[in-house]
Amino acid sequence: MLTERAFESFKEFIETHIAYAKVEYGGVLHKAKIESRERLKDGRVALSISITPQVSGSTTITKIQLYDITNQLWAEKTEAINLKGVQQGVLYRFSFNFKEE
């Protein structure tokens, strides 16, 4: 069984080794900065990404990916987030919870 130290190591890895995100809209992946890294009160680790596509008109965010410090894909989520208008954006959060069952 995993120890509390093992769970802490997983959390520390996410906080220190996830380097950036890529967001797909308009069929193209765009690099995005991770805006914040935090520990939530329930113990989860959360990474937030501010997504504001620089497009005229509407667009749909179809995929969000996380990459580690070696530029390897680490996590990926398919989405269908519709944005209307050039001024609209979204704050997207990945949260990770580690537990043993």
PDB file of N, CA and C in Angstrom:
ATOM      1  N   MET A   1       0.832  -1.180   0.000  1.00  0.00           N
ATOM      2  CA  MET A   1       0.000   0.000   0.000  1.00  0.00           C
ATOM      3  C   MET A   1       0.878   1.246   0.000  1.00  0.00           C
ATOM      4  N   LEU A   2       0.387   2.276  -0.649  1.00  0.00           N
ATOM      5  CA  LEU A   2       1.137   3.525  -0.727  1.00  0.00           C
ATOM      6  C   LEU A   2       1.094   4.274   0.600  1.00  0.00           C
ATOM      7  N   THR A   3       2.182   4.957   0.880  1.00  0.00           N
ATOM      8  CA  THR A   3       2.258   5.761   2.097  1.00  0.00           C
ATOM      9  C   THR A   3       1.813   7.192   1.798  1.00  0.00           C
ATOM     10  N   GLU A   4       1.634   7.968   2.845  1.00  0.00           N
ATOM     11  CA  GLU A   4       1.307   9.385   2.680  1.00  0.00           C
ATOM     12  C   GLU A   4       2.419  10.095   1.912  1.00  0.00           C
ATOM     13  N   ARG A   5       3.671   9.669   2.119  1.00  0.00           N
ATOM     14  CA  ARG A   5       4.793  10.268   1.398  1.00  0.00           C
ATOM     15  C   ARG A   5       4.658  10.020  -0.105  1.00  0.00           C
ATOM     16  N   ALA A   6       4.195   8.849  -0.488  1.00  0.00           N
ATOM     17  CA  ALA A   6       4.001   8.538  -1.909  1.00  0.00           C
ATOM     18  C   ALA A   6       2.960   9.476  -2.519  1.00  0.00           C
ATOM     19  N   PHE A   7       1.843   9.664  -1.824  1.00  0.00           N
ATOM     20  CA  PHE A   7       0.820  10.585  -2.326  1.00  0.00           C
ATOM     21  C   PHE A   7       1.368  12.005  -2.434  1.00  0.00           C
ATOM     22  N   GLU A   8       2.144  12.416  -1.447  1.00  0.00           N
ATOM     23  CA  GLU A   8       2.751  13.748  -1.474  1.00  0.00           C
ATOM     24  C   GLU A   8       3.698  13.885  -2.664  1.00  0.00           C
ATOM     25  N   SER A   9       4.437  12.841  -2.984  1.00  0.00           N
ATOM     26  CA  SER A   9       5.364  12.866  -4.120  1.00  0.00           C
ATOM     27  C   SER A   9       4.615  13.057  -5.438  1.00  0.00           C
ATOM     28  N   PHE A  10       3.463  12.400  -5.599  1.00  0.00           N
ATOM     29  CA  PHE A  10       2.647  12.583  -6.801  1.00  0.00           C
ATOM     30  C   PHE A  10       2.197  14.034  -6.917  1.00  0.00           C
ATOM     31  N   LYS A  11       1.752  14.611  -5.827  1.00  0.00           N
ATOM     32  CA  LYS A  11       1.297  16.008  -5.829  1.00  0.00           C
ATOM     33  C   LYS A  11       2.443  16.954  -6.165  1.00  0.00           C
ATOM     34  N   GLU A  12       3.599  16.718  -5.576  1.00  0.00           N
ATOM     35  CA  GLU A  12       4.767  17.558  -5.847  1.00  0.00           C
ATOM     36  C   GLU A  12       5.184  17.461  -7.310  1.00  0.00           C
ATOM     37  N   PHE A  13       5.083  16.274  -7.886  1.00  0.00           N
ATOM     38  CA  PHE A  13       5.416  16.103  -9.300  1.00  0.00           C
ATOM     39  C   PHE A  13       4.532  17.002 -10.160  1.00  0.00           C
ATOM     40  N   ILE A  14       3.238  16.989  -9.924  1.00  0.00           N
ATOM     41  CA  ILE A  14       2.327  17.820 -10.715  1.00  0.00           C
ATOM     42  C   ILE A  14       2.670  19.293 -10.550  1.00  0.00           C
ATOM     43  N   GLU A  15       2.949  19.705  -9.337  1.00  0.00           N
ATOM     44  CA  GLU A  15       3.248  21.111  -9.079  1.00  0.00           C
ATOM     45  C   GLU A  15       4.553  21.570  -9.733  1.00  0.00           C
ATOM     46  N   THR A  16       5.528  20.686  -9.850  1.00  0.00           N
ATOM     47  CA  THR A  16       6.851  21.098 -10.325  1.00  0.00           C
ATOM     48  C   THR A  16       7.204  20.630 -11.735  1.00  0.00           C
ATOM     49  N   HIS A  17       6.527  19.619 -12.250  1.00  0.00           N
ATOM     50  CA  HIS A  17       6.924  19.058 -13.539  1.00  0.00           C
ATOM     51  C   HIS A  17       5.941  19.297 -14.688  1.00  0.00           C
ATOM     52  N   ILE A  18       4.756  19.791 -14.388  1.00  0.00           N
ATOM     53  CA  ILE A  18       3.836  20.137 -15.474  1.00  0.00           C
ATOM     54  C   ILE A  18       4.168  21.567 -15.878  1.00  0.00           C
ATOM     55  N   ALA A  19       4.611  21.737 -17.123  1.00  0.00           N
ATOM     56  CA  ALA A  19       5.213  23.005 -17.540  1.00  0.00           C
ATOM     57  C   ALA A  19       4.249  23.956 -18.255  1.00  0.00           C
ATOM     58  N   TYR A  20       3.380  23.435 -19.112  1.00  0.00           N
ATOM     59  CA  TYR A  20       2.510  24.301 -19.907  1.00  0.00           C
ATOM     60  C   TYR A  20       1.343  23.488 -20.459  1.00  0.00           C
ATOM     61  N   ALA A  21       0.424  24.195 -21.078  1.00  0.00           N
ATOM     62  CA  ALA A  21      -0.742  23.558 -21.687  1.00  0.00           C
ATOM     63  C   ALA A  21      -0.784  23.875 -23.172  1.00  0.00           C
ATOM     64  N   LYS A  22      -1.569  23.102 -23.878  1.00  0.00           N
ATOM     65  CA  LYS A  22      -1.934  23.414 -25.260  1.00  0.00           C
ATOM     66  C   LYS A  22      -3.440  23.299 -25.348  1.00  0.00           C
ATOM     67  N   VAL A  23      -4.035  24.253 -26.078  1.00  0.00           N
ATOM     68  CA  VAL A  23      -5.478  24.325 -26.216  1.00  0.00           C
ATOM     69  C   VAL A  23      -5.809  24.278 -27.702  1.00  0.00           C
ATOM     70  N   GLU A  24      -6.758  23.403 -28.071  1.00  0.00           N
ATOM     71  CA  GLU A  24      -7.149  23.293 -29.472  1.00  0.00           C
ATOM     72  C   GLU A  24      -8.452  24.038 -29.729  1.00  0.00           C
ATOM     73  N   TYR A  25      -8.403  24.956 -30.681  1.00  0.00           N
ATOM     74  CA  TYR A  25      -9.596  25.605 -31.222  1.00  0.00           C
ATOM     75  C   TYR A  25      -9.299  25.948 -32.670  1.00  0.00           C
ATOM     76  N   GLY A  26     -10.322  25.905 -33.479  1.00  0.00           N
ATOM     77  CA  GLY A  26     -10.136  26.128 -34.910  1.00  0.00           C
ATOM     78  C   GLY A  26      -9.270  25.062 -35.556  1.00  0.00           C
ATOM     79  N   GLY A  27      -9.205  23.867 -34.937  1.00  0.00           N
ATOM     80  CA  GLY A  27      -8.415  22.768 -35.483  1.00  0.00           C
ATOM     81  C   GLY A  27      -6.919  22.894 -35.269  1.00  0.00           C
ATOM     82  N   VAL A  28      -6.477  23.891 -34.488  1.00  0.00           N
ATOM     83  CA  VAL A  28      -5.052  24.135 -34.264  1.00  0.00           C
ATOM     84  C   VAL A  28      -4.762  24.151 -32.763  1.00  0.00           C
ATOM     85  N   LEU A  29      -3.651  23.536 -32.373  1.00  0.00           N
ATOM     86  CA  LEU A  29      -3.222  23.582 -30.974  1.00  0.00           C
ATOM     87  C   LEU A  29      -2.432  24.870 -30.727  1.00  0.00           C
ATOM     88  N   HIS A  30      -2.781  25.559 -29.638  1.00  0.00           N
ATOM     89  CA  HIS A  30      -2.126  26.803 -29.259  1.00  0.00           C
ATOM     90  C   HIS A  30      -1.531  26.626 -27.861  1.00  0.00           C
ATOM     91  N   LYS A  31      -0.279  27.021 -27.687  1.00  0.00           N
ATOM     92  CA  LYS A  31       0.371  26.901 -26.391  1.00  0.00           C
ATOM     93  C   LYS A  31      -0.252  27.894 -25.412  1.00  0.00           C
ATOM     94  N   ALA A  32      -0.428  27.456 -24.163  1.00  0.00           N
ATOM     95  CA  ALA A  32      -1.032  28.296 -23.136  1.00  0.00           C
ATOM     96  C   ALA A  32      -0.251  28.155 -21.826  1.00  0.00           C
ATOM     97  N   LYS A  33      -0.207  29.229 -21.095  1.00  0.00           N
ATOM     98  CA  LYS A  33       0.504  29.275 -19.817  1.00  0.00           C
ATOM     99  C   LYS A  33      -0.387  28.742 -18.698  1.00  0.00           C
ATOM    100  N   ILE A  34       0.222  28.012 -17.773  1.00  0.00           N
ATOM    101  CA  ILE A  34      -0.489  27.613 -16.567  1.00  0.00           C
ATOM    102  C   ILE A  34      -0.460  28.824 -15.639  1.00  0.00           C
ATOM    103  N   GLU A  35      -1.628  29.362 -15.338  1.00  0.00           N
ATOM    104  CA  GLU A  35      -1.740  30.596 -14.568  1.00  0.00           C
ATOM    105  C   GLU A  35      -1.539  30.389 -13.077  1.00  0.00           C
ATOM    106  N   SER A  36      -2.012  29.245 -12.555  1.00  0.00           N
ATOM    107  CA  SER A  36      -1.849  29.001 -11.117  1.00  0.00           C
ATOM    108  C   SER A  36      -1.764  27.515 -10.828  1.00  0.00           C
ATOM    109  N   ARG A  37      -1.102  27.245  -9.713  1.00  0.00           N
ATOM    110  CA  ARG A  37      -0.950  25.883  -9.188  1.00  0.00           C
ATOM    111  C   ARG A  37      -1.303  25.990  -7.715  1.00  0.00           C
ATOM    112  N   GLU A  38      -2.229  25.167  -7.278  1.00  0.00           N
ATOM    113  CA  GLU A  38      -2.633  25.298  -5.880  1.00  0.00           C
ATOM    114  C   GLU A  38      -3.066  23.964  -5.293  1.00  0.00           C
ATOM    115  N   ARG A  39      -2.989  23.911  -3.971  1.00  0.00           N
ATOM    116  CA  ARG A  39      -3.520  22.782  -3.223  1.00  0.00           C
ATOM    117  C   ARG A  39      -4.889  23.190  -2.705  1.00  0.00           C
ATOM    118  N   LEU A  40      -5.884  22.432  -3.058  1.00  0.00           N
ATOM    119  CA  LEU A  40      -7.236  22.710  -2.603  1.00  0.00           C
ATOM    120  C   LEU A  40      -7.433  22.170  -1.191  1.00  0.00           C
ATOM    121  N   LYS A  41      -8.439  22.670  -0.493  1.00  0.00           N
ATOM    122  CA  LYS A  41      -8.675  22.273   0.902  1.00  0.00           C
ATOM    123  C   LYS A  41      -8.876  20.778   1.063  1.00  0.00           C
ATOM    124  N   ASP A  42      -9.404  20.120   0.035  1.00  0.00           N
ATOM    125  CA  ASP A  42      -9.645  18.673   0.122  1.00  0.00           C
ATOM    126  C   ASP A  42      -8.419  17.843  -0.257  1.00  0.00           C
ATOM    127  N   GLY A  43      -7.271  18.507  -0.516  1.00  0.00           N
ATOM    128  CA  GLY A  43      -6.038  17.791  -0.810  1.00  0.00           C
ATOM    129  C   GLY A  43      -5.711  17.631  -2.279  1.00  0.00           C
ATOM    130  N   ARG A  44      -6.647  17.961  -3.162  1.00  0.00           N
ATOM    131  CA  ARG A  44      -6.368  17.863  -4.593  1.00  0.00           C
ATOM    132  C   ARG A  44      -5.373  18.934  -5.017  1.00  0.00           C
ATOM    133  N   VAL A  45      -4.673  18.664  -6.118  1.00  0.00           N
ATOM    134  CA  VAL A  45      -3.783  19.649  -6.730  1.00  0.00           C
ATOM    135  C   VAL A  45      -4.498  20.175  -7.966  1.00  0.00           C
ATOM    136  N   ALA A  46      -4.544  21.505  -8.103  1.00  0.00           N
ATOM    137  CA  ALA A  46      -5.255  22.118  -9.225  1.00  0.00           C
ATOM    138  C   ALA A  46      -4.316  22.993 -10.040  1.00  0.00           C
ATOM    139  N   LEU A  47      -4.445  22.899 -11.358  1.00  0.00           N
ATOM    140  CA  LEU A  47      -3.713  23.741 -12.296  1.00  0.00           C
ATOM    141  C   LEU A  47      -4.753  24.507 -13.108  1.00  0.00           C
ATOM    142  N   SER A  48      -4.610  25.835 -13.173  1.00  0.00           N
ATOM    143  CA  SER A  48      -5.576  26.661 -13.900  1.00  0.00           C
ATOM    144  C   SER A  48      -4.937  27.288 -15.130  1.00  0.00           C
ATOM    145  N   ILE A  49      -5.717  27.345 -16.195  1.00  0.00           N
ATOM    146  CA  ILE A  49      -5.270  27.888 -17.474  1.00  0.00           C
ATOM    147  C   ILE A  49      -6.287  28.925 -17.922  1.00  0.00           C
ATOM    148  N   SER A  50      -5.835  30.120 -18.237  1.00  0.00           N
ATOM    149  CA  SER A  50      -6.712  31.157 -18.770  1.00  0.00           C
ATOM    150  C   SER A  50      -6.695  31.038 -20.292  1.00  0.00           C
ATOM    151  N   ILE A  51      -7.856  30.833 -20.872  1.00  0.00           N
ATOM    152  CA  ILE A  51      -7.955  30.630 -22.320  1.00  0.00           C
ATOM    153  C   ILE A  51      -8.766  31.767 -22.929  1.00  0.00           C
ATOM    154  N   THR A  52      -8.109  32.574 -23.740  1.00  0.00           N
ATOM    155  CA  THR A  52      -8.766  33.670 -24.440  1.00  0.00           C
ATOM    156  C   THR A  52      -8.319  33.633 -25.899  1.00  0.00           C
ATOM    157  N   PRO A  53      -9.031  32.868 -26.728  1.00  0.00           N
ATOM    158  CA  PRO A  53      -8.641  32.764 -28.139  1.00  0.00           C
ATOM    159  C   PRO A  53      -8.653  34.124 -28.829  1.00  0.00           C
ATOM    160  N   GLN A  54      -7.643  34.378 -29.596  1.00  0.00           N
ATOM    161  CA  GLN A  54      -7.545  35.625 -30.357  1.00  0.00           C
ATOM    162  C   GLN A  54      -8.107  35.381 -31.755  1.00  0.00           C
ATOM    163  N   VAL A  55      -9.437  35.254 -31.794  1.00  0.00           N
ATOM    164  CA  VAL A  55     -10.117  35.022 -33.068  1.00  0.00           C
ATOM    165  C   VAL A  55     -11.280  35.996 -33.183  1.00  0.00           C
ATOM    166  N   SER A  56     -11.672  36.280 -34.401  1.00  0.00           N
ATOM    167  CA  SER A  56     -12.874  37.093 -34.585  1.00  0.00           C
ATOM    168  C   SER A  56     -14.052  36.137 -34.715  1.00  0.00           C
ATOM    169  N   GLY A  57     -15.154  36.480 -34.116  1.00  0.00           N
ATOM    170  CA  GLY A  57     -16.319  35.612 -34.170  1.00  0.00           C
ATOM    171  C   GLY A  57     -16.270  34.537 -33.104  1.00  0.00           C
ATOM    172  N   SER A  58     -16.998  33.475 -33.326  1.00  0.00           N
ATOM    173  CA  SER A  58     -17.115  32.379 -32.371  1.00  0.00           C
ATOM    174  C   SER A  58     -16.092  31.290 -32.648  1.00  0.00           C
ATOM    175  N   THR A  59     -15.793  30.526 -31.602  1.00  0.00           N
ATOM    176  CA  THR A  59     -14.925  29.362 -31.753  1.00  0.00           C
ATOM    177  C   THR A  59     -15.290  28.349 -30.680  1.00  0.00           C
ATOM    178  N   THR A  60     -14.818  27.131 -30.843  1.00  0.00           N
ATOM    179  CA  THR A  60     -15.067  26.072 -29.869  1.00  0.00           C
ATOM    180  C   THR A  60     -13.742  25.469 -29.437  1.00  0.00           C
ATOM    181  N   ILE A  61     -13.523  25.433 -28.139  1.00  0.00           N
ATOM    182  CA  ILE A  61     -12.343  24.754 -27.586  1.00  0.00           C
ATOM    183  C   ILE A  61     -12.667  23.273 -27.589  1.00  0.00           C
ATOM    184  N   THR A  62     -11.844  22.487 -28.278  1.00  0.00           N
ATOM    185  CA  THR A  62     -12.131  21.060 -28.450  1.00  0.00           C
ATOM    186  C   THR A  62     -11.204  20.140 -27.672  1.00  0.00           C
ATOM    187  N   LYS A  63     -10.049  20.672 -27.237  1.00  0.00           N
ATOM    188  CA  LYS A  63      -9.101  19.810 -26.531  1.00  0.00           C
ATOM    189  C   LYS A  63      -8.183  20.683 -25.672  1.00  0.00           C
ATOM    190  N   ILE A  64      -7.827  20.156 -24.493  1.00  0.00           N
ATOM    191  CA  ILE A  64      -6.862  20.817 -23.624  1.00  0.00           C
ATOM    192  C   ILE A  64      -5.855  19.764 -23.180  1.00  0.00           C
ATOM    193  N   GLN A  65      -4.580  20.078 -23.330  1.00  0.00           N
ATOM    194  CA  GLN A  65      -3.512  19.137 -23.003  1.00  0.00           C
ATOM    195  C   GLN A  65      -2.539  19.763 -22.003  1.00  0.00           C
ATOM    196  N   LEU A  66      -1.929  18.919 -21.191  1.00  0.00           N
ATOM    197  CA  LEU A  66      -0.857  19.347 -20.294  1.00  0.00           C
ATOM    198  C   LEU A  66       0.435  18.655 -20.710  1.00  0.00           C
ATOM    199  N   TYR A  67       1.534  19.398 -20.681  1.00  0.00           N
ATOM    200  CA  TYR A  67       2.849  18.874 -21.045  1.00  0.00           C
ATOM    201  C   TYR A  67       3.805  19.027 -19.863  1.00  0.00           C
ATOM    202  N   ASP A  68       4.719  18.069 -19.742  1.00  0.00           N
ATOM    203  CA  ASP A  68       5.688  18.134 -18.652  1.00  0.00           C
ATOM    204  C   ASP A  68       6.942  18.894 -19.082  1.00  0.00           C
ATOM    205  N   ILE A  69       7.922  18.958 -18.197  1.00  0.00           N
ATOM    206  CA  ILE A  69       9.131  19.743 -18.459  1.00  0.00           C
ATOM    207  C   ILE A  69      10.001  19.164 -19.560  1.00  0.00           C
ATOM    208  N   THR A  70       9.726  17.929 -19.984  1.00  0.00           N
ATOM    209  CA  THR A  70      10.467  17.341 -21.103  1.00  0.00           C
ATOM    210  C   THR A  70       9.668  17.433 -22.406  1.00  0.00           C
ATOM    211  N   ASN A  71       8.615  18.271 -22.399  1.00  0.00           N
ATOM    212  CA  ASN A  71       7.753  18.502 -23.567  1.00  0.00           C
ATOM    213  C   ASN A  71       6.967  17.265 -23.997  1.00  0.00           C
ATOM    214  N   GLN A  72       6.701  16.377 -23.049  1.00  0.00           N
ATOM    215  CA  GLN A  72       5.918  15.183 -23.331  1.00  0.00           C
ATOM    216  C   GLN A  72       4.482  15.394 -22.877  1.00  0.00           C
ATOM    217  N   LEU A  73       3.535  14.913 -23.680  1.00  0.00           N
ATOM    218  CA  LEU A  73       2.125  14.995 -23.330  1.00  0.00           C
ATOM    219  C   LEU A  73       1.894  14.202 -22.049  1.00  0.00           C
ATOM    220  N   TRP A  74       1.260  14.846 -21.079  1.00  0.00           N
ATOM    221  CA  TRP A  74       1.064  14.223 -19.772  1.00  0.00           C
ATOM    222  C   TRP A  74      -0.409  13.951 -19.479  1.00  0.00           C
ATOM    223  N   ALA A  75      -1.291  14.841 -19.926  1.00  0.00           N
ATOM    224  CA  ALA A  75      -2.731  14.657 -19.719  1.00  0.00           C
ATOM    225  C   ALA A  75      -3.472  15.334 -20.870  1.00  0.00           C
ATOM    226  N   GLU A  76      -4.655  14.808 -21.168  1.00  0.00           N
ATOM    227  CA  GLU A  76      -5.433  15.357 -22.275  1.00  0.00           C
ATOM    228  C   GLU A  76      -6.918  15.211 -21.964  1.00  0.00           C
ATOM    229  N   LYS A  77      -7.685  16.244 -22.298  1.00  0.00           N
ATOM    230  CA  LYS A  77      -9.129  16.219 -22.063  1.00  0.00           C
ATOM    231  C   LYS A  77      -9.832  16.767 -23.296  1.00  0.00           C
ATOM    232  N   THR A  78     -10.788  16.024 -23.818  1.00  0.00           N
ATOM    233  CA  THR A  78     -11.613  16.480 -24.926  1.00  0.00           C
ATOM    234  C   THR A  78     -12.749  17.327 -24.356  1.00  0.00           C
ATOM    235  N   GLU A  79     -13.018  18.448 -24.990  1.00  0.00           N
ATOM    236  CA  GLU A  79     -14.046  19.378 -24.528  1.00  0.00           C
ATOM    237  C   GLU A  79     -14.881  19.858 -25.701  1.00  0.00           C
ATOM    238  N   ALA A  80     -15.912  20.607 -25.393  1.00  0.00           N
ATOM    239  CA  ALA A  80     -16.740  21.286 -26.395  1.00  0.00           C
ATOM    240  C   ALA A  80     -17.216  22.587 -25.754  1.00  0.00           C
ATOM    241  N   ILE A  81     -16.280  23.503 -25.552  1.00  0.00           N
ATOM    242  CA  ILE A  81     -16.566  24.778 -24.897  1.00  0.00           C
ATOM    243  C   ILE A  81     -16.730  25.830 -25.978  1.00  0.00           C
ATOM    244  N   ASN A  82     -17.946  26.324 -26.121  1.00  0.00           N
ATOM    245  CA  ASN A  82     -18.247  27.322 -27.149  1.00  0.00           C
ATOM    246  C   ASN A  82     -17.995  28.717 -26.610  1.00  0.00           C
ATOM    247  N   LEU A  83     -17.254  29.504 -27.374  1.00  0.00           N
ATOM    248  CA  LEU A  83     -16.990  30.899 -27.027  1.00  0.00           C
ATOM    249  C   LEU A  83     -17.551  31.768 -28.138  1.00  0.00           C
ATOM    250  N   LYS A  84     -18.277  32.787 -27.735  1.00  0.00           N
ATOM    251  CA  LYS A  84     -18.903  33.688 -28.706  1.00  0.00           C
ATOM    252  C   LYS A  84     -18.296  35.064 -28.557  1.00  0.00           C
ATOM    253  N   GLY A  85     -17.701  35.548 -29.598  1.00  0.00           N
ATOM    254  CA  GLY A  85     -17.149  36.900 -29.572  1.00  0.00           C
ATOM    255  C   GLY A  85     -15.690  36.923 -29.185  1.00  0.00           C
ATOM    256  N   VAL A  86     -15.002  37.915 -29.678  1.00  0.00           N
ATOM    257  CA  VAL A  86     -13.559  38.018 -29.506  1.00  0.00           C
ATOM    258  C   VAL A  86     -13.168  38.312 -28.061  1.00  0.00           C
ATOM    259  N   GLN A  87     -14.064  38.863 -27.260  1.00  0.00           N
ATOM    260  CA  GLN A  87     -13.734  39.229 -25.886  1.00  0.00           C
ATOM    261  C   GLN A  87     -13.974  38.095 -24.887  1.00  0.00           C
ATOM    262  N   GLN A  88     -14.550  37.017 -25.299  1.00  0.00           N
ATOM    263  CA  GLN A  88     -14.912  35.955 -24.370  1.00  0.00           C
ATOM    264  C   GLN A  88     -13.769  34.969 -24.176  1.00  0.00           C
ATOM    265  N   GLY A  89     -13.617  34.515 -22.940  1.00  0.00           N
ATOM    266  CA  GLY A  89     -12.604  33.530 -22.607  1.00  0.00           C
ATOM    267  C   GLY A  89     -13.116  32.624 -21.503  1.00  0.00           C
ATOM    268  N   VAL A  90     -12.247  31.743 -21.034  1.00  0.00           N
ATOM    269  CA  VAL A  90     -12.637  30.808 -19.987  1.00  0.00           C
ATOM    270  C   VAL A  90     -11.417  30.505 -19.116  1.00  0.00           C
ATOM    271  N   LEU A  91     -11.656  30.328 -17.824  1.00  0.00           N
ATOM    272  CA  LEU A  91     -10.624  29.858 -16.913  1.00  0.00           C
ATOM    273  C   LEU A  91     -10.881  28.369 -16.724  1.00  0.00           C
ATOM    274  N   TYR A  92      -9.927  27.541 -17.138  1.00  0.00           N
ATOM    275  CA  TYR A  92     -10.089  26.092 -17.125  1.00  0.00           C
ATOM    276  C   TYR A  92      -9.203  25.508 -16.041  1.00  0.00           C
ATOM    277  N   ARG A  93      -9.725  24.553 -15.293  1.00  0.00           N
ATOM    278  CA  ARG A  93      -8.949  23.964 -14.199  1.00  0.00           C
ATOM    279  C   ARG A  93      -8.881  22.446 -14.334  1.00  0.00           C
ATOM    280  N   PHE A  94      -7.659  21.925 -14.271  1.00  0.00           N
ATOM    281  CA  PHE A  94      -7.441  20.495 -14.088  1.00  0.00           C
ATOM    282  C   PHE A  94      -7.268  20.289 -12.591  1.00  0.00           C
ATOM    283  N   SER A  95      -7.899  19.289 -12.016  1.00  0.00           N
ATOM    284  CA  SER A  95      -7.632  18.963 -10.613  1.00  0.00           C
ATOM    285  C   SER A  95      -7.335  17.471 -10.520  1.00  0.00           C
ATOM    286  N   PHE A  96      -6.359  17.169  -9.689  1.00  0.00           N
ATOM    287  CA  PHE A  96      -5.887  15.796  -9.539  1.00  0.00           C
ATOM    288  C   PHE A  96      -6.036  15.369  -8.092  1.00  0.00           C
ATOM    289  N   ASN A  97      -6.608  14.195  -7.900  1.00  0.00           N
ATOM    290  CA  ASN A  97      -6.794  13.644  -6.571  1.00  0.00           C
ATOM    291  C   ASN A  97      -6.149  12.265  -6.543  1.00  0.00           C
ATOM    292  N   PHE A  98      -5.367  12.027  -5.537  1.00  0.00           N
ATOM    293  CA  PHE A  98      -4.677  10.744  -5.423  1.00  0.00           C
ATOM    294  C   PHE A  98      -5.213  10.012  -4.208  1.00  0.00           C
ATOM    295  N   LYS A  99      -5.681   8.795  -4.467  1.00  0.00           N
ATOM    296  CA  LYS A  99      -6.151   7.947  -3.379  1.00  0.00           C
ATOM    297  C   LYS A  99      -6.012   6.489  -3.783  1.00  0.00           C
ATOM    298  N   GLU A 100      -5.962   5.670  -2.809  1.00  0.00           N
ATOM    299  CA  GLU A 100      -5.812   4.238  -3.064  1.00  0.00           C
ATOM    300  C   GLU A 100      -7.137   3.541  -2.739  1.00  0.00           C
ATOM    301  N   GLU A 101      -7.534   2.646  -3.619  1.00  0.00           N
ATOM    302  CA  GLU A 101      -8.791   1.921  -3.389  1.00  0.00           C
ATOM    303  C   GLU A 101      -8.532   0.446  -3.266  1.00  0.00           C
TER     304      GLU A 101
END
